Amino acid sequence: MRSKVVLARLARNPQARYGLVALLLLLLLAYVGPFVGAHTWTDKDFLAFLEAPSAEHWWGTTQIGQDVYAVTLRGMQKSIVIGFLVALFSTGLAALVGAAAGYFGGWVDRALMWGADLLLVLPSFLIIAILSPNLKGGSWLWFVVLLAAFSWMITSRVVRSMTLSLREREYILAARYMGIPGWRIILRHIVPNLSSLLIIDATLNVSAAIIGEASLSFFGFGVQPPDVSLGTLIAAGSGQVTGYPWLFLFPAGLLVLLVLSVNLVGDGLRDALDPGSNQ
């Protein structure tokens, strides 16, 4: 019943509708678009260096003859995957840490929140910038781990405060008196009751992770060659934006549209899941 109410509110929200349609179109472009183009992202046309958009190369070519359309869609695929994985890992970690701290209390609460406070005061951008060069040649999943490791702390504090009130509810007390282990209570009762908060947080974390990845890749600390992301493509095209604007405008434009559409969907979910919403 509640899901129907949430879906109805979401459908009535114009921003959410526009954001969802735009996000679906961008996902379609990223994952179906490469099959429509005439070139793959690894192809090189040695007769077309820095060629402007044309019938052969829809979005132009790079300085080494790569098709900008194919390379940009490859970069968007990587940025989307990184954004969703970081959001999944960081929100999941925030849920487990915050719920455990709030439910168990005592030294568990103090230790977990001390760790969260420590990570909050550390300069995450600087630490990732220092560590990422040491991971060159390794899997890009390590970059996902680094981004997720510095994205969960604030949400975990919100989850902890909500868990402090949830653990005094009758059904939680009944489960405790029945001898059900604490971790099972957390996973079966507490975390599901925080699903609204976690869904909103995960959605908004996608856009934050995409921006974080693009920022770090722009400065050379993220995705490493020969692979590409929107951040690496924006960095490569930023120095030639006046002479060869297609190198910069297409990846930058897709980044803006991607982040905007995810944020619109996140705002719509927040309004739809908010019991006090007027929609």
PDB file of C-alpha atoms in Angstrom:
ATOM      1  CA  MET A   1       0.000   0.000   0.000  1.00  0.00           C
ATOM      2  CA  ARG A   2       2.761   2.405   0.950  1.00  0.00           C
ATOM      3  CA  SER A   3       4.631   1.651  -2.267  1.00  0.00           C
ATOM      4  CA  LYS A   4       1.561   2.657  -4.297  1.00  0.00           C
ATOM      5  CA  VAL A   5       1.339   5.960  -2.411  1.00  0.00           C
ATOM      6  CA  VAL A   6       5.050   6.619  -2.996  1.00  0.00           C
ATOM      7  CA  LEU A   7       4.762   5.808  -6.705  1.00  0.00           C
ATOM      8  CA  ALA A   8       1.709   8.054  -7.028  1.00  0.00           C
ATOM      9  CA  ARG A   9       3.548  10.959  -5.371  1.00  0.00           C
ATOM     10  CA  LEU A  10       6.567  10.331  -7.586  1.00  0.00           C
ATOM     11  CA  ALA A  11       4.397  10.324 -10.708  1.00  0.00           C
ATOM     12  CA  ARG A  12       2.820  13.650  -9.724  1.00  0.00           C
ATOM     13  CA  ASN A  13       6.198  15.303  -9.229  1.00  0.00           C
ATOM     14  CA  PRO A  14       7.208  16.959 -12.553  1.00  0.00           C
ATOM     15  CA  GLN A  15      10.876  17.270 -11.570  1.00  0.00           C
ATOM     16  CA  ALA A  16      11.044  13.563 -10.758  1.00  0.00           C
ATOM     17  CA  ARG A  17       9.387  12.674 -14.063  1.00  0.00           C
ATOM     18  CA  TYR A  18      11.752  14.836 -16.094  1.00  0.00           C
ATOM     19  CA  GLY A  19      14.763  13.571 -14.168  1.00  0.00           C
ATOM     20  CA  LEU A  20      13.758   9.931 -14.571  1.00  0.00           C
ATOM     21  CA  VAL A  21      13.113  10.301 -18.307  1.00  0.00           C
ATOM     22  CA  ALA A  22      16.433  12.115 -18.777  1.00  0.00           C
ATOM     23  CA  LEU A  23      18.297   9.476 -16.725  1.00  0.00           C
ATOM     24  CA  LEU A  24      16.760   6.614 -18.703  1.00  0.00           C
ATOM     25  CA  LEU A  25      17.653   8.327 -21.987  1.00  0.00           C
ATOM     26  CA  LEU A  26      21.240   8.859 -20.815  1.00  0.00           C
ATOM     27  CA  LEU A  27      21.532   5.208 -19.735  1.00  0.00           C
ATOM     28  CA  LEU A  28      20.134   4.177 -23.111  1.00  0.00           C
ATOM     29  CA  LEU A  29      22.652   6.412 -24.871  1.00  0.00           C
ATOM     30  CA  ALA A  30      25.550   5.088 -22.791  1.00  0.00           C
ATOM     31  CA  TYR A  31      24.829   1.388 -23.228  1.00  0.00           C
ATOM     32  CA  VAL A  32      22.960   1.184 -26.553  1.00  0.00           C
ATOM     33  CA  GLY A  33      24.553   4.158 -28.298  1.00  0.00           C
ATOM     34  CA  PRO A  34      27.914   2.424 -28.956  1.00  0.00           C
ATOM     35  CA  PHE A  35      26.151  -0.228 -31.049  1.00  0.00           C
ATOM     36  CA  VAL A  36      24.680   2.493 -33.263  1.00  0.00           C
ATOM     37  CA  GLY A  37      27.949   4.267 -33.999  1.00  0.00           C
ATOM     38  CA  ALA A  38      30.286   3.210 -36.778  1.00  0.00           C
ATOM     39  CA  HIS A  39      33.404   3.131 -34.586  1.00  0.00           C
ATOM     40  CA  THR A  40      34.450   1.611 -31.277  1.00  0.00           C
ATOM     41  CA  TRP A  41      36.269   3.583 -28.605  1.00  0.00           C
ATOM     42  CA  THR A  42      39.562   1.799 -29.368  1.00  0.00           C
ATOM     43  CA  ASP A  43      39.449   2.498 -33.118  1.00  0.00           C
ATOM     44  CA  LYS A  44      41.819   5.098 -34.552  1.00  0.00           C
ATOM     45  CA  ASP A  45      41.311   6.903 -37.841  1.00  0.00           C
ATOM     46  CA  PHE A  46      44.772   7.978 -38.957  1.00  0.00           C
ATOM     47  CA  LEU A  47      43.271  10.101 -41.710  1.00  0.00           C
ATOM     48  CA  ALA A  48      41.161  12.191 -39.342  1.00  0.00           C
ATOM     49  CA  PHE A  49      43.112  13.857 -36.542  1.00  0.00           C
ATOM     50  CA  LEU A  50      41.135  16.523 -34.625  1.00  0.00           C
ATOM     51  CA  GLU A  51      38.413  16.449 -37.253  1.00  0.00           C
ATOM     52  CA  ALA A  52      35.265  18.458 -36.545  1.00  0.00           C
ATOM     53  CA  PRO A  53      31.897  16.644 -36.237  1.00  0.00           C
ATOM     54  CA  SER A  54      30.914  15.116 -39.566  1.00  0.00           C
ATOM     55  CA  ALA A  55      28.821  12.363 -41.097  1.00  0.00           C
ATOM     56  CA  GLU A  56      31.682   9.908 -40.543  1.00  0.00           C
ATOM     57  CA  HIS A  57      32.516  11.015 -37.007  1.00  0.00           C
ATOM     58  CA  TRP A  58      29.358  12.441 -35.444  1.00  0.00           C
ATOM     59  CA  TRP A  59      31.103  14.174 -32.532  1.00  0.00           C
ATOM     60  CA  GLY A  60      34.485  14.677 -34.207  1.00  0.00           C
ATOM     61  CA  THR A  61      37.792  12.983 -33.465  1.00  0.00           C
ATOM     62  CA  THR A  62      40.594  13.359 -30.945  1.00  0.00           C
ATOM     63  CA  GLN A  63      44.234  14.241 -31.548  1.00  0.00           C
ATOM     64  CA  ILE A  64      45.044  10.541 -32.047  1.00  0.00           C
ATOM     65  CA  GLY A  65      42.096   9.856 -34.356  1.00  0.00           C
ATOM     66  CA  GLN A  66      39.673   8.321 -31.868  1.00  0.00           C
ATOM     67  CA  ASP A  67      35.964   8.826 -32.436  1.00  0.00           C
ATOM     68  CA  VAL A  68      34.744  11.291 -29.774  1.00  0.00           C
ATOM     69  CA  TYR A  69      31.234   9.797 -29.806  1.00  0.00           C
ATOM     70  CA  ALA A  70      32.488   6.303 -29.010  1.00  0.00           C
ATOM     71  CA  VAL A  71      35.103   7.453 -26.482  1.00  0.00           C
ATOM     72  CA  THR A  72      32.648   9.743 -24.672  1.00  0.00           C
ATOM     73  CA  LEU A  73      30.041   6.995 -24.325  1.00  0.00           C
ATOM     74  CA  ARG A  74      32.735   4.663 -22.997  1.00  0.00           C
ATOM     75  CA  GLY A  75      33.703   7.330 -20.463  1.00  0.00           C
ATOM     76  CA  MET A  76      30.071   7.825 -19.452  1.00  0.00           C
ATOM     77  CA  GLN A  77      29.676   4.086 -18.925  1.00  0.00           C
ATOM     78  CA  LYS A  78      32.634   4.048 -16.549  1.00  0.00           C
ATOM     79  CA  SER A  79      31.420   7.143 -14.663  1.00  0.00           C
ATOM     80  CA  ILE A  80      27.931   5.639 -14.257  1.00  0.00           C
ATOM     81  CA  VAL A  81      29.272   2.318 -12.989  1.00  0.00           C
ATOM     82  CA  ILE A  82      31.594   4.045 -10.530  1.00  0.00           C
ATOM     83  CA  GLY A  83      28.780   6.323  -9.326  1.00  0.00           C
ATOM     84  CA  PHE A  84      26.346   3.477  -8.672  1.00  0.00           C
ATOM     85  CA  LEU A  85      28.941   1.216  -7.033  1.00  0.00           C
ATOM     86  CA  VAL A  86      30.204   3.971  -4.724  1.00  0.00           C
ATOM     87  CA  ALA A  87      26.627   4.841  -3.750  1.00  0.00           C
ATOM     88  CA  LEU A  88      25.820   1.184  -3.054  1.00  0.00           C
ATOM     89  CA  PHE A  89      28.911   0.552  -0.945  1.00  0.00           C
ATOM     90  CA  SER A  90      28.848   3.834   0.985  1.00  0.00           C
ATOM     91  CA  THR A  91      25.129   3.679   1.797  1.00  0.00           C
ATOM     92  CA  GLY A  92      25.378   0.028   2.809  1.00  0.00           C
ATOM     93  CA  LEU A  93      28.350   0.761   5.050  1.00  0.00           C
ATOM     94  CA  ALA A  94      26.587   3.774   6.584  1.00  0.00           C
ATOM     95  CA  ALA A  95      23.501   1.648   7.316  1.00  0.00           C
ATOM     96  CA  LEU A  96      25.456  -1.126   9.013  1.00  0.00           C
ATOM     97  CA  VAL A  97      27.786   1.124  11.014  1.00  0.00           C
ATOM     98  CA  GLY A  98      25.081   3.559  12.118  1.00  0.00           C
ATOM     99  CA  ALA A  99      22.584   0.830  13.021  1.00  0.00           C
ATOM    100  CA  ALA A 100      25.202  -1.159  14.962  1.00  0.00           C
ATOM    101  CA  ALA A 101      26.335   1.936  16.864  1.00  0.00           C
ATOM    102  CA  GLY A 102      22.792   2.928  17.759  1.00  0.00           C
ATOM    103  CA  TYR A 103      21.567  -0.553  18.649  1.00  0.00           C
ATOM    104  CA  PHE A 104      24.484  -1.917  20.672  1.00  0.00           C
ATOM    105  CA  GLY A 105      25.577   1.362  22.281  1.00  0.00           C
ATOM    106  CA  GLY A 106      28.427   1.347  24.795  1.00  0.00           C
ATOM    107  CA  TRP A 107      31.939   0.758  23.536  1.00  0.00           C
ATOM    108  CA  VAL A 108      30.675  -0.340  20.116  1.00  0.00           C
ATOM    109  CA  ASP A 109      28.963   3.018  19.669  1.00  0.00           C
ATOM    110  CA  ARG A 110      31.990   4.965  20.877  1.00  0.00           C
ATOM    111  CA  ALA A 111      34.445   3.043  18.670  1.00  0.00           C
ATOM    112  CA  LEU A 112      32.371   3.275  15.493  1.00  0.00           C
ATOM    113  CA  MET A 113      31.516   6.942  15.911  1.00  0.00           C
ATOM    114  CA  TRP A 114      35.122   7.760  16.782  1.00  0.00           C
ATOM    115  CA  GLY A 115      36.139   6.147  13.473  1.00  0.00           C
ATOM    116  CA  ALA A 116      33.462   8.117  11.615  1.00  0.00           C
ATOM    117  CA  ASP A 117      34.576  11.382  13.243  1.00  0.00           C
ATOM    118  CA  LEU A 118      38.197  10.641  12.376  1.00  0.00           C
ATOM    119  CA  LEU A 119      37.387  10.101   8.700  1.00  0.00           C
ATOM    120  CA  LEU A 120      35.263  13.259   8.669  1.00  0.00           C
ATOM    121  CA  VAL A 121      38.180  15.479   9.658  1.00  0.00           C
ATOM    122  CA  LEU A 122      40.667  13.856   7.272  1.00  0.00           C
ATOM    123  CA  PRO A 123      41.129  15.595   3.888  1.00  0.00           C
ATOM    124  CA  SER A 124      39.599  12.896   1.702  1.00  0.00           C
ATOM    125  CA  PHE A 125      40.584  14.480  -1.623  1.00  0.00           C
ATOM    126  CA  LEU A 126      44.227  14.710  -0.546  1.00  0.00           C
ATOM    127  CA  ILE A 127      44.329  11.148   0.792  1.00  0.00           C
ATOM    128  CA  ILE A 128      42.760   9.686  -2.363  1.00  0.00           C
ATOM    129  CA  ALA A 129      45.154  11.764  -4.469  1.00  0.00           C
ATOM    130  CA  ILE A 130      48.111  10.343  -2.523  1.00  0.00           C
ATOM    131  CA  LEU A 131      46.926   6.726  -2.584  1.00  0.00           C
ATOM    132  CA  SER A 132      45.555   6.478  -6.120  1.00  0.00           C
ATOM    133  CA  PRO A 133      48.937   6.758  -7.947  1.00  0.00           C
ATOM    134  CA  ASN A 134      50.085   3.702  -5.984  1.00  0.00           C
ATOM    135  CA  LEU A 135      47.187   1.761  -7.500  1.00  0.00           C
ATOM    136  CA  LYS A 136      48.184   2.421 -11.110  1.00  0.00           C
ATOM    137  CA  GLY A 137      48.047  -0.796 -13.069  1.00  0.00           C
ATOM    138  CA  GLY A 138      45.544  -2.253 -10.622  1.00  0.00           C
ATOM    139  CA  SER A 139      41.811  -2.621 -10.915  1.00  0.00           C
ATOM    140  CA  TRP A 140      39.670   0.533 -11.068  1.00  0.00           C
ATOM    141  CA  LEU A 141      37.570  -1.070  -8.326  1.00  0.00           C
ATOM    142  CA  TRP A 142      40.183   0.129  -5.842  1.00  0.00           C
ATOM    143  CA  PHE A 143      39.236   3.652  -6.831  1.00  0.00           C
ATOM    144  CA  VAL A 144      35.604   2.803  -6.044  1.00  0.00           C
ATOM    145  CA  VAL A 145      36.687   1.534  -2.610  1.00  0.00           C
ATOM    146  CA  LEU A 146      38.596   4.757  -1.909  1.00  0.00           C
ATOM    147  CA  LEU A 147      35.644   6.955  -2.879  1.00  0.00           C
ATOM    148  CA  ALA A 148      33.179   4.854  -0.864  1.00  0.00           C
ATOM    149  CA  ALA A 149      35.460   4.864   2.186  1.00  0.00           C
ATOM    150  CA  PHE A 150      35.048   8.636   2.543  1.00  0.00           C
ATOM    151  CA  SER A 151      31.338   8.917   1.694  1.00  0.00           C
ATOM    152  CA  TRP A 152      29.448   7.173   4.491  1.00  0.00           C
ATOM    153  CA  MET A 153      30.172   9.022   7.741  1.00  0.00           C
ATOM    154  CA  ILE A 154      27.448  11.692   7.852  1.00  0.00           C
ATOM    155  CA  THR A 155      24.726   9.227   6.859  1.00  0.00           C
ATOM    156  CA  SER A 156      25.910   6.784   9.518  1.00  0.00           C
ATOM    157  CA  ARG A 157      25.351   9.449  12.190  1.00  0.00           C
ATOM    158  CA  VAL A 158      21.803  10.031  10.942  1.00  0.00           C
ATOM    159  CA  VAL A 159      21.172   6.272  10.936  1.00  0.00           C
ATOM    160  CA  ARG A 160      22.553   6.005  14.473  1.00  0.00           C
ATOM    161  CA  SER A 161      20.232   8.706  15.812  1.00  0.00           C
ATOM    162  CA  MET A 162      17.208   7.072  14.178  1.00  0.00           C
ATOM    163  CA  THR A 163      18.239   3.654  15.492  1.00  0.00           C
ATOM    164  CA  LEU A 164      18.332   5.004  19.049  1.00  0.00           C
ATOM    165  CA  SER A 165      14.577   5.600  18.844  1.00  0.00           C
ATOM    166  CA  LEU A 166      13.793   2.459  16.848  1.00  0.00           C
ATOM    167  CA  ARG A 167      15.456   0.128  19.346  1.00  0.00           C
ATOM    168  CA  GLU A 168      12.876   1.120  21.977  1.00  0.00           C
ATOM    169  CA  ARG A 169       9.911   0.127  19.798  1.00  0.00           C
ATOM    170  CA  GLU A 170       7.753  -2.769  20.974  1.00  0.00           C
ATOM    171  CA  TYR A 171       8.611  -5.130  18.116  1.00  0.00           C
ATOM    172  CA  ILE A 172      12.346  -4.590  18.662  1.00  0.00           C
ATOM    173  CA  LEU A 173      11.992  -5.231  22.412  1.00  0.00           C
ATOM    174  CA  ALA A 174       9.922  -8.349  21.693  1.00  0.00           C
ATOM    175  CA  ALA A 175      12.560  -9.683  19.293  1.00  0.00           C
ATOM    176  CA  ARG A 176      15.254  -9.012  21.870  1.00  0.00           C
ATOM    177  CA  TYR A 177      13.327 -10.844  24.620  1.00  0.00           C
ATOM    178  CA  MET A 178      12.864 -13.796  22.266  1.00  0.00           C
ATOM    179  CA  GLY A 179      16.638 -14.131  22.111  1.00  0.00           C
ATOM    180  CA  ILE A 180      17.079 -13.099  18.470  1.00  0.00           C
ATOM    181  CA  PRO A 181      20.715 -12.049  17.898  1.00  0.00           C
ATOM    182  CA  GLY A 182      21.399  -8.333  17.583  1.00  0.00           C
ATOM    183  CA  TRP A 183      22.755  -8.498  14.038  1.00  0.00           C
ATOM    184  CA  ARG A 184      19.634 -10.309  12.869  1.00  0.00           C
ATOM    185  CA  ILE A 185      17.447  -7.642  14.479  1.00  0.00           C
ATOM    186  CA  ILE A 186      19.479  -4.950  12.744  1.00  0.00           C
ATOM    187  CA  LEU A 187      19.229  -6.601   9.329  1.00  0.00           C
ATOM    188  CA  ARG A 188      15.594  -7.722   9.561  1.00  0.00           C
ATOM    189  CA  HIS A 189      13.946  -4.919  11.505  1.00  0.00           C
ATOM    190  CA  ILE A 190      16.051  -1.770  11.882  1.00  0.00           C
ATOM    191  CA  VAL A 191      17.615  -1.363   8.427  1.00  0.00           C
ATOM    192  CA  PRO A 192      14.326  -2.099   6.545  1.00  0.00           C
ATOM    193  CA  ASN A 193      12.592   0.577   8.639  1.00  0.00           C
ATOM    194  CA  LEU A 194      15.243   3.061   7.498  1.00  0.00           C
ATOM    195  CA  SER A 195      14.793   2.187   3.823  1.00  0.00           C
ATOM    196  CA  SER A 196      13.338   5.604   2.908  1.00  0.00           C
ATOM    197  CA  LEU A 197      16.397   7.435   4.207  1.00  0.00           C
ATOM    198  CA  LEU A 198      18.792   4.929   2.650  1.00  0.00           C
ATOM    199  CA  ILE A 199      17.129   5.025  -0.787  1.00  0.00           C
ATOM    200  CA  ILE A 200      17.317   8.811  -0.872  1.00  0.00           C
ATOM    201  CA  ASP A 201      20.907   8.786   0.370  1.00  0.00           C
ATOM    202  CA  ALA A 202      21.970   6.195  -2.204  1.00  0.00           C
ATOM    203  CA  THR A 203      20.355   8.153  -5.042  1.00  0.00           C
ATOM    204  CA  LEU A 204      22.031  11.421  -4.091  1.00  0.00           C
ATOM    205  CA  ASN A 205      25.327   9.611  -3.494  1.00  0.00           C
ATOM    206  CA  VAL A 206      25.337   8.541  -7.144  1.00  0.00           C
ATOM    207  CA  SER A 207      25.647  12.129  -8.343  1.00  0.00           C
ATOM    208  CA  ALA A 208      28.160  12.964  -5.602  1.00  0.00           C
ATOM    209  CA  ALA A 209      30.299   9.979  -6.593  1.00  0.00           C
ATOM    210  CA  ILE A 210      30.147  10.880 -10.297  1.00  0.00           C
ATOM    211  CA  ILE A 211      31.301  14.426  -9.508  1.00  0.00           C
ATOM    212  CA  GLY A 212      33.999  13.100  -7.172  1.00  0.00           C
ATOM    213  CA  GLU A 213      35.260  10.673  -9.791  1.00  0.00           C
ATOM    214  CA  ALA A 214      35.258  13.382 -12.477  1.00  0.00           C
ATOM    215  CA  SER A 215      37.120  15.803 -10.206  1.00  0.00           C
ATOM    216  CA  LEU A 216      39.814  13.305  -9.263  1.00  0.00           C
ATOM    217  CA  SER A 217      40.158  12.008 -12.826  1.00  0.00           C
ATOM    218  CA  PHE A 218      40.424  15.602 -14.068  1.00  0.00           C
ATOM    219  CA  PHE A 219      43.559  16.018 -11.950  1.00  0.00           C
ATOM    220  CA  GLY A 220      44.913  12.608 -12.953  1.00  0.00           C
ATOM    221  CA  PHE A 221      44.130  10.811  -9.689  1.00  0.00           C
ATOM    222  CA  GLY A 222      41.159   8.729 -10.820  1.00  0.00           C
ATOM    223  CA  VAL A 223      40.630   6.417 -13.778  1.00  0.00           C
ATOM    224  CA  GLN A 224      43.953   5.738 -15.449  1.00  0.00           C
ATOM    225  CA  PRO A 225      44.823   5.341 -19.156  1.00  0.00           C
ATOM    226  CA  PRO A 226      44.177   3.511 -21.394  1.00  0.00           C
ATOM    227  CA  ASP A 227      40.684   3.507 -19.821  1.00  0.00           C
ATOM    228  CA  VAL A 228      38.615   6.684 -19.868  1.00  0.00           C
ATOM    229  CA  SER A 229      35.889   8.398 -17.875  1.00  0.00           C
ATOM    230  CA  LEU A 230      34.068  11.688 -18.272  1.00  0.00           C
ATOM    231  CA  GLY A 231      36.616  13.280 -15.949  1.00  0.00           C
ATOM    232  CA  THR A 232      39.621  12.185 -18.005  1.00  0.00           C
ATOM    233  CA  LEU A 233      37.937  13.312 -21.228  1.00  0.00           C
ATOM    234  CA  ILE A 234      37.079  16.726 -19.789  1.00  0.00           C
ATOM    235  CA  ALA A 235      40.683  17.085 -18.629  1.00  0.00           C
ATOM    236  CA  ALA A 236      42.004  16.130 -22.057  1.00  0.00           C
ATOM    237  CA  GLY A 237      39.710  18.572 -23.858  1.00  0.00           C
ATOM    238  CA  SER A 238      39.890  21.519 -21.465  1.00  0.00           C
ATOM    239  CA  GLY A 239      43.192  22.762 -22.880  1.00  0.00           C
ATOM    240  CA  GLN A 240      41.822  22.823 -26.432  1.00  0.00           C
ATOM    241  CA  VAL A 241      38.328  24.126 -25.771  1.00  0.00           C
ATOM    242  CA  THR A 242      38.777  27.235 -27.943  1.00  0.00           C
ATOM    243  CA  GLY A 243      40.263  25.526 -30.991  1.00  0.00           C
ATOM    244  CA  TYR A 244      38.539  22.135 -30.781  1.00  0.00           C
ATOM    245  CA  PRO A 245      35.473  22.629 -28.572  1.00  0.00           C
ATOM    246  CA  TRP A 246      33.904  19.231 -29.332  1.00  0.00           C
ATOM    247  CA  LEU A 247      36.633  17.538 -27.267  1.00  0.00           C
ATOM    248  CA  PHE A 248      35.351  19.331 -24.160  1.00  0.00           C
ATOM    249  CA  LEU A 249      31.694  20.160 -24.767  1.00  0.00           C
ATOM    250  CA  PHE A 250      30.330  16.648 -25.338  1.00  0.00           C
ATOM    251  CA  PRO A 251      31.775  14.974 -22.195  1.00  0.00           C
ATOM    252  CA  ALA A 252      31.151  18.085 -20.068  1.00  0.00           C
ATOM    253  CA  GLY A 253      27.571  18.381 -21.317  1.00  0.00           C
ATOM    254  CA  LEU A 254      26.842  14.715 -20.605  1.00  0.00           C
ATOM    255  CA  LEU A 255      28.333  15.055 -17.124  1.00  0.00           C
ATOM    256  CA  VAL A 256      26.066  18.023 -16.343  1.00  0.00           C
ATOM    257  CA  LEU A 257      22.978  16.236 -17.685  1.00  0.00           C
ATOM    258  CA  LEU A 258      23.803  13.029 -15.821  1.00  0.00           C
ATOM    259  CA  VAL A 259      24.307  14.724 -12.461  1.00  0.00           C
ATOM    260  CA  LEU A 260      21.260  16.951 -12.936  1.00  0.00           C
ATOM    261  CA  SER A 261      18.963  14.043 -13.816  1.00  0.00           C
ATOM    262  CA  VAL A 262      20.135  11.959 -10.829  1.00  0.00           C
ATOM    263  CA  ASN A 263      19.616  14.926  -8.497  1.00  0.00           C
ATOM    264  CA  LEU A 264      16.103  15.504  -9.844  1.00  0.00           C
ATOM    265  CA  VAL A 265      15.240  11.856  -9.250  1.00  0.00           C
ATOM    266  CA  GLY A 266      16.730  12.048  -5.746  1.00  0.00           C
ATOM    267  CA  ASP A 267      14.736  15.166  -4.891  1.00  0.00           C
ATOM    268  CA  GLY A 268      11.580  13.515  -6.212  1.00  0.00           C
ATOM    269  CA  LEU A 269      12.175  10.413  -4.103  1.00  0.00           C
ATOM    270  CA  ARG A 270      12.765  12.559  -1.038  1.00  0.00           C
ATOM    271  CA  ASP A 271       9.444  14.340  -1.548  1.00  0.00           C
ATOM    272  CA  ALA A 272       7.597  11.091  -2.295  1.00  0.00           C
ATOM    273  CA  LEU A 273       8.973   9.256   0.736  1.00  0.00           C
ATOM    274  CA  ASP A 274       8.448  12.203   3.090  1.00  0.00           C
ATOM    275  CA  PRO A 275       5.228  11.644   5.067  1.00  0.00           C
ATOM    276  CA  GLY A 276       4.883  15.400   5.532  1.00  0.00           C
ATOM    277  CA  SER A 277       5.019  16.119   1.820  1.00  0.00           C
ATOM    278  CA  ASN A 278       2.061  17.973   0.331  1.00  0.00           C
ATOM    279  CA  GLN A 279       2.256  16.096  -2.923  1.00  0.00           C
TER     280      GLN A 279
END
